[in-house]
Amino acid sequence: MLRYLAMAISILAVTFSSASAQDMQAPSVVVAEQEATLASRMAGLIDAFPLGVGDRFQAGDTLVRFDCALQIAARDSARFTLDAAEAENAVNARLLKSGAISRTEAAITQARVGSAKADLSGADAQVALCEIRAPFSGIVVEVAAAQFETVQASQDLLRVVSDLPPRVDLIAPSEWLQWLKPGQQGEVRLFETGKAYPAVINALPPIVNAVSKSIKLEAQFTGEAAGVLPGMSGIFVTTGGSG
């Protein structure tokens, strides 16, 4: 998204010079409310990759699943080891009460239980890496792998965006701070659709870009925005000093 804002800064001079004293304009780009590039957290063979570009999903859905037969077997083994350690520890606890074993022997079996629990926790963590679940509800916009491929840890697999209404990022001259207030009304005129959409600026920026003398603002659509997609660009238009 930074590349869009960099492009926007480069056309500030043209945009601002064309605006009248009252008709204030700023280049803008539509962005998804949430987006993420999901990468593999392990090296392995992809067992299931059920979605493609344009497919929708719900938060928590499995987007990618790896072949984890070895990891699951290791987890089961760790669980059996823990069961055995707990059973031995229970027996030794009774023997300690009757004086049949020493405190040292009882402490050793207790330590085995702790070690087995740690091993099981680690095995559970490894199995958890075998699935990539959706962090939010949304749509797939890009895929970089497929079922039956072997991938490396940290390799990008797919990019997703949320299905929440998109927002608008815009770059405005810092002089706007003389009159700009949260709730500033305006409209976004998008090049791709040729239409204007009412929008409102949410909040004032926390910082000014000292080099370009500009501020980054966010706006939300306040009316119907059917057909508006992340990546579309245009101009945010408002009246200076209006509320």
Short mmCIF file of C-alpha atoms in Angstrom, two decimals:
data_model
loop_
_atom_site.label_atom_id
_atom_site.label_comp_id
_atom_site.label_asym_id
_atom_site.label_seq_id
_atom_site.Cartn_x
_atom_site.Cartn_y
_atom_site.Cartn_z
CA MET A 1 0.00 0.00 0.00
CA LEU A 2 2.94 2.33 0.55
CA ARG A 3 3.63 2.25 -3.18
CA TYR A 4 0.18 3.70 -3.87
CA LEU A 5 0.74 6.48 -1.37
CA ALA A 6 4.16 7.22 -2.88
CA MET A 7 2.52 7.55 -6.29
CA ALA A 8 -0.12 9.79 -4.74
CA ILE A 9 2.50 12.12 -3.30
CA SER A 10 4.09 12.48 -6.73
CA ILE A 11 0.88 13.95 -8.18
CA LEU A 12 0.05 16.23 -5.25
CA ALA A 13 1.32 19.33 -7.02
CA VAL A 14 -0.89 18.74 -10.05
CA THR A 15 -3.96 17.89 -7.99
CA PHE A 16 -3.68 20.73 -5.50
CA SER A 17 -2.96 23.38 -8.11
CA SER A 18 -6.14 22.45 -9.96
CA ALA A 19 -8.33 22.89 -6.88
CA SER A 20 -10.14 26.11 -6.23
CA ALA A 21 -9.96 27.98 -2.95
CA GLN A 22 -13.02 26.09 -1.65
CA ASP A 23 -12.98 22.83 -3.62
CA MET A 24 -10.17 20.94 -1.85
CA GLN A 25 -8.87 17.74 -3.44
CA ALA A 26 -6.49 14.99 -2.43
CA PRO A 27 -5.40 11.83 -4.28
CA SER A 28 -6.81 8.69 -2.71
CA VAL A 29 -6.76 4.91 -2.96
CA VAL A 30 -9.26 2.31 -1.76
CA VAL A 31 -7.77 -0.27 0.60
CA ALA A 32 -9.14 -3.34 2.34
CA GLU A 33 -9.97 -2.87 6.02
CA GLN A 34 -7.84 -5.95 6.73
CA GLU A 35 -5.44 -7.85 4.52
CA ALA A 36 -2.73 -10.42 5.09
CA THR A 37 -0.22 -12.53 3.24
CA LEU A 38 -0.28 -15.96 4.85
CA ALA A 39 2.95 -17.93 4.84
CA SER A 40 3.84 -21.49 5.76
CA ARG A 41 4.98 -21.92 9.34
CA MET A 42 6.66 -25.22 8.54
CA ALA A 43 8.39 -27.06 5.72
CA GLY A 44 6.28 -29.84 4.33
CA LEU A 45 3.84 -31.25 1.80
CA ILE A 46 0.51 -29.46 1.32
CA ASP A 47 -2.26 -31.98 1.87
CA ALA A 48 -5.21 -29.64 1.24
CA PHE A 49 -5.47 -26.24 -0.42
CA PRO A 50 -9.22 -25.90 -0.88
CA LEU A 51 -9.60 -22.28 -1.99
CA GLY A 52 -8.68 -20.32 -5.10
CA VAL A 53 -8.72 -16.68 -6.14
CA GLY A 54 -12.14 -15.15 -5.51
CA ASP A 55 -13.28 -17.78 -3.03
CA ARG A 56 -14.75 -16.55 0.24
CA PHE A 57 -14.13 -17.93 3.71
CA GLN A 58 -15.11 -17.39 7.32
CA ALA A 59 -12.83 -16.59 10.25
CA GLY A 60 -11.37 -19.82 11.59
CA ASP A 61 -11.80 -21.81 8.36
CA THR A 62 -8.89 -24.05 7.35
CA LEU A 63 -7.21 -22.43 4.33
CA VAL A 64 -4.20 -24.75 4.08
CA ARG A 65 -3.49 -28.15 5.65
CA PHE A 66 -0.17 -29.99 5.60
CA ASP A 67 0.60 -33.71 5.62
CA CYS A 68 1.55 -34.12 9.28
CA ALA A 69 1.48 -37.88 9.86
CA LEU A 70 4.89 -37.77 11.56
CA GLN A 71 3.98 -34.83 13.79
CA ILE A 72 0.71 -36.47 14.83
CA ALA A 73 2.50 -39.73 15.60
CA ALA A 74 5.04 -37.84 17.72
CA ARG A 75 2.22 -36.15 19.62
CA ASP A 76 0.49 -39.47 20.28
CA SER A 77 3.76 -40.94 21.51
CA ALA A 78 4.29 -37.97 23.82
CA ARG A 79 0.78 -38.41 25.22
CA PHE A 80 1.40 -42.12 25.95
CA THR A 81 4.70 -41.24 27.63
CA LEU A 82 2.91 -38.73 29.84
CA ASP A 83 0.22 -41.26 30.76
CA ALA A 84 2.89 -43.76 31.79
CA ALA A 85 4.80 -41.16 33.80
CA GLU A 86 1.65 -40.07 35.64
CA ALA A 87 0.74 -43.67 36.44
CA GLU A 88 4.23 -44.35 37.80
CA ASN A 89 4.13 -41.13 39.79
CA ALA A 90 0.77 -42.09 41.36
CA VAL A 91 2.16 -45.47 42.44
CA ASN A 92 5.32 -43.90 43.88
CA ALA A 93 3.28 -41.33 45.77
CA ARG A 94 1.51 -44.17 47.61
CA LEU A 95 4.81 -45.97 48.19
CA LEU A 96 6.33 -42.82 49.64
CA LYS A 97 3.52 -42.54 52.16
CA SER A 98 4.17 -46.11 53.31
CA GLY A 99 7.91 -45.51 53.44
CA ALA A 100 8.65 -48.07 50.70
CA ILE A 101 10.67 -45.58 48.62
CA SER A 102 12.73 -42.51 49.35
CA ARG A 103 11.75 -38.91 48.70
CA THR A 104 14.45 -38.77 46.04
CA GLU A 105 12.88 -41.64 44.11
CA ALA A 106 9.47 -39.96 44.33
CA ALA A 107 10.93 -36.66 43.18
CA ILE A 108 12.46 -38.35 40.14
CA THR A 109 9.10 -39.70 38.98
CA GLN A 110 7.52 -36.27 39.53
CA ALA A 111 10.23 -34.77 37.35
CA ARG A 112 9.46 -37.33 34.65
CA VAL A 113 5.86 -36.17 34.64
CA GLY A 114 6.97 -32.57 34.19
CA SER A 115 9.29 -33.53 31.35
CA ALA A 116 6.59 -35.57 29.64
CA LYS A 117 4.15 -32.65 29.89
CA ALA A 118 6.71 -30.37 28.28
CA ASP A 119 7.29 -32.87 25.47
CA LEU A 120 3.56 -33.15 24.84
CA SER A 121 3.20 -29.38 24.79
CA GLY A 122 5.95 -29.17 22.18
CA ALA A 123 4.34 -31.92 20.11
CA ASP A 124 0.97 -30.15 20.27
CA ALA A 125 2.66 -26.95 19.06
CA GLN A 126 4.14 -28.80 16.08
CA VAL A 127 0.75 -30.23 15.13
CA ALA A 128 -0.80 -26.77 15.41
CA LEU A 129 1.51 -25.65 12.61
CA CYS A 130 -0.08 -28.19 10.29
CA GLU A 131 -3.09 -25.98 9.56
CA ILE A 132 -3.39 -22.37 8.53
CA ARG A 133 -6.71 -20.94 9.62
CA ALA A 134 -8.33 -17.74 8.41
CA PRO A 135 -7.57 -14.82 10.74
CA PHE A 136 -10.76 -13.05 9.62
CA SER A 137 -13.67 -13.50 7.22
CA GLY A 138 -12.85 -12.46 3.69
CA ILE A 139 -11.84 -13.43 0.17
CA VAL A 140 -8.73 -14.90 -1.45
CA VAL A 141 -7.06 -12.46 -3.85
CA GLU A 142 -3.84 -14.28 -4.68
CA VAL A 143 -2.48 -17.83 -4.39
CA ALA A 144 1.18 -18.83 -4.58
CA ALA A 145 1.01 -22.59 -3.96
CA ALA A 146 -1.16 -25.62 -4.61
CA GLN A 147 -2.16 -28.97 -3.18
CA PHE A 148 0.60 -31.62 -3.26
CA GLU A 149 3.38 -29.03 -3.44
CA THR A 150 6.24 -29.17 -0.97
CA VAL A 151 6.98 -25.75 0.49
CA GLN A 152 9.52 -24.24 2.84
CA ALA A 153 8.93 -22.52 6.15
CA SER A 154 8.06 -18.82 5.72
CA GLN A 155 7.11 -19.34 2.07
CA ASP A 156 4.13 -17.19 1.01
CA LEU A 157 1.05 -19.26 0.22
CA LEU A 158 -1.87 -16.90 -0.34
CA ARG A 159 -3.01 -13.33 0.16
CA VAL A 160 -6.42 -12.54 1.63
CA VAL A 161 -8.49 -9.45 2.30
CA SER A 162 -11.41 -8.99 4.66
CA ASP A 163 -14.99 -8.72 3.49
CA LEU A 164 -15.56 -5.63 5.64
CA PRO A 165 -16.37 -2.39 3.79
CA PRO A 166 -13.12 -0.97 2.38
CA ARG A 167 -11.68 2.34 3.54
CA VAL A 168 -9.97 5.17 1.69
CA ASP A 169 -6.39 6.29 2.27
CA LEU A 170 -5.59 9.77 1.06
CA ILE A 171 -2.66 12.18 1.04
CA ALA A 172 -3.50 15.83 1.70
CA PRO A 173 -1.37 18.95 2.14
CA SER A 174 -0.52 19.70 5.76
CA GLU A 175 -2.25 23.11 5.42
CA TRP A 176 -5.53 21.22 5.69
CA LEU A 177 -4.87 21.02 9.42
CA GLN A 178 -5.83 24.72 9.66
CA TRP A 179 -9.48 23.82 9.15
CA LEU A 180 -9.78 20.02 9.03
CA LYS A 181 -11.78 18.33 11.79
CA PRO A 182 -12.79 14.70 12.41
CA GLY A 183 -16.06 14.01 10.63
CA GLN A 184 -15.13 16.15 7.60
CA GLN A 185 -17.56 15.27 4.84
CA GLY A 186 -16.58 14.80 1.22
CA GLU A 187 -16.76 12.40 -1.69
CA VAL A 188 -14.38 10.03 -3.41
CA ARG A 189 -14.36 10.23 -7.21
CA LEU A 190 -12.96 6.94 -8.49
CA PHE A 191 -11.27 6.70 -11.87
CA GLU A 192 -12.22 3.05 -12.41
CA THR A 193 -15.97 3.50 -11.95
CA GLY A 194 -16.35 7.12 -13.00
CA LYS A 195 -18.62 7.65 -9.99
CA ALA A 196 -18.51 9.68 -6.78
CA TYR A 197 -19.12 8.12 -3.35
CA PRO A 198 -19.83 10.05 -0.14
CA ALA A 199 -17.19 9.57 2.54
CA VAL A 200 -16.10 11.03 5.85
CA ILE A 201 -12.65 11.54 7.36
CA ASN A 202 -12.39 9.65 10.65
CA ALA A 203 -9.60 11.33 12.56
CA LEU A 204 -6.74 13.79 12.33
CA PRO A 205 -3.27 12.38 11.59
CA PRO A 206 -0.71 11.83 14.35
CA ILE A 207 2.19 13.15 12.26
CA VAL A 208 3.08 15.42 9.34
CA ASN A 209 5.49 14.37 6.59
CA ALA A 210 8.16 17.07 6.89
CA VAL A 211 9.57 16.43 3.41
CA SER A 212 6.38 16.54 1.34
CA LYS A 213 4.44 18.78 3.76
CA SER A 214 1.60 16.29 3.58
CA ILE A 215 -0.60 14.27 5.91
CA LYS A 216 -2.03 10.79 5.58
CA LEU A 217 -5.74 10.53 6.29
CA GLU A 218 -8.29 7.72 6.39
CA ALA A 219 -11.90 8.03 5.29
CA GLN A 220 -14.90 5.72 5.36
CA PHE A 221 -17.64 5.45 2.79
CA THR A 222 -20.91 6.70 4.24
CA GLY A 223 -23.24 5.50 1.51
CA GLU A 224 -23.66 2.67 -0.96
CA ALA A 225 -20.30 1.63 -2.44
CA ALA A 226 -21.27 -1.39 -4.51
CA GLY A 227 -18.59 -2.38 -6.97
CA VAL A 228 -15.84 -0.49 -5.14
CA LEU A 229 -12.77 -2.70 -4.83
CA PRO A 230 -9.46 -2.39 -2.99
CA GLY A 231 -6.82 -0.93 -5.28
CA MET A 232 -9.13 1.53 -7.02
CA SER A 233 -7.89 5.09 -6.97
CA GLY A 234 -9.26 8.58 -7.43
CA ILE A 235 -9.63 11.94 -5.75
CA PHE A 236 -11.19 12.87 -2.42
CA VAL A 237 -13.04 16.16 -2.76
CA THR A 238 -14.26 18.30 0.12
CA THR A 239 -15.01 21.95 0.89
CA GLY A 240 -12.38 23.67 2.99
CA GLY A 241 -13.67 24.66 6.43
CA SER A 242 -16.95 22.74 6.11
CA GLY A 243 -18.07 20.39 8.90
#
